[in-house]
């Protein structure tokens, strides 16, 4: 074994060798050929189509990108996004310890969207006269899909905390972590646990403290998953502080609601997610939830159409911003996108719309570094190196759709 090589690394080579022919055949017959055939049939239809309706998509995350791909051959589609690329967000935490990993999880929008007008800008508001308002123009729409996502909100007024959200930000933090001795992680949900796992797996001598406001990590998950994550982190020296919240800091000294002071070289915020729904406050405030803890989430009906004092039938919402009580996952956003896009097509055909039904359980993969993880499905949890391999396979399977 090569010096410094993780013992589980040897499992990867026979796994990849065995799976490569299978993945190749799967890609050719299940992905490539059907996609080419679908595009060929659409190209024939496009030549005969009348003037097409205009769909505007706000946000280029999982929901926005999938909806655009599904609609761009039959509608005039415009995507408005703050960035010019799509990102595989389940893997962004890896970039904090492997900065080069960013190259494999970001794809320019214009590489996979060949018939969509892409505008890199901030949406100011949505007007009642069917326009998306930007700083320098207004974009008319026949249909609108709001996929504006979510963000971490600072639990205190001062800055000095890194939000564990985007790969570009986290990649730059790699150099910060290399220099400091102590890292503070605020929040013990999926993101906080995964971030701690990445740091201790790559930086063996770093002191890591995780502060969590609940009595258990990832507290909505099965007991087996909770115990595995807790034991994995503690055995590798992570200090876990339960039932406390970080409420402020003075320079590099962070203070909890119990008066505990934690001195650290770098702090990462992994809690306090809030929907990016400000664009609706001016004209569609009646569609926003105003009750804690769902404040700001967008109300929809069963068809994911905006629902306020009335239904706005040609405006849809998808992804993290929607007020649906389920984990905010990439697979959820994709399910929203497929249903919304299909319902727009159905509205054009004058047929019944599809209702969104959230499944009772979804498979969830939690990584603890590159070689350990947890697979959760409902009350079932499977732990060890295999879930880590499975998460890499899911990343590859998703990314090939954007090549």
XYZ file of C-alpha atoms in Angstrom, residues 53-58 76 78 125-133 138-146 284 312-316:
32
model
C -44.960 30.791 -25.673
C -42.293 32.418 -23.508
C -41.214 30.693 -20.279
C -38.993 32.575 -17.837
C -37.112 30.567 -15.201
C -35.704 32.373 -12.170
C -38.953 30.135 -25.891
C -35.174 32.482 -20.715
C -39.375 41.659 -8.473
C -42.242 40.053 -10.379
C -44.827 42.529 -11.658
C -48.565 41.981 -11.945
C -48.407 42.728 -15.673
C -46.483 39.472 -16.282
C -42.920 40.774 -16.294
C -39.750 39.735 -14.480
C -38.107 42.979 -13.346
C -38.253 43.909 -17.858
C -38.751 40.445 -19.318
C -42.309 39.471 -20.336
C -43.507 35.926 -19.738
C -46.407 33.642 -20.546
C -45.258 31.187 -17.884
C -42.919 31.761 -14.950
C -41.020 29.222 -12.842
C -39.579 30.542 -9.571
C -47.203 38.805 -4.517
C -51.827 32.366 -10.169
C -52.132 29.597 -12.772
C -49.216 30.561 -15.027
C -46.696 31.096 -12.192
C -45.057 28.026 -10.673
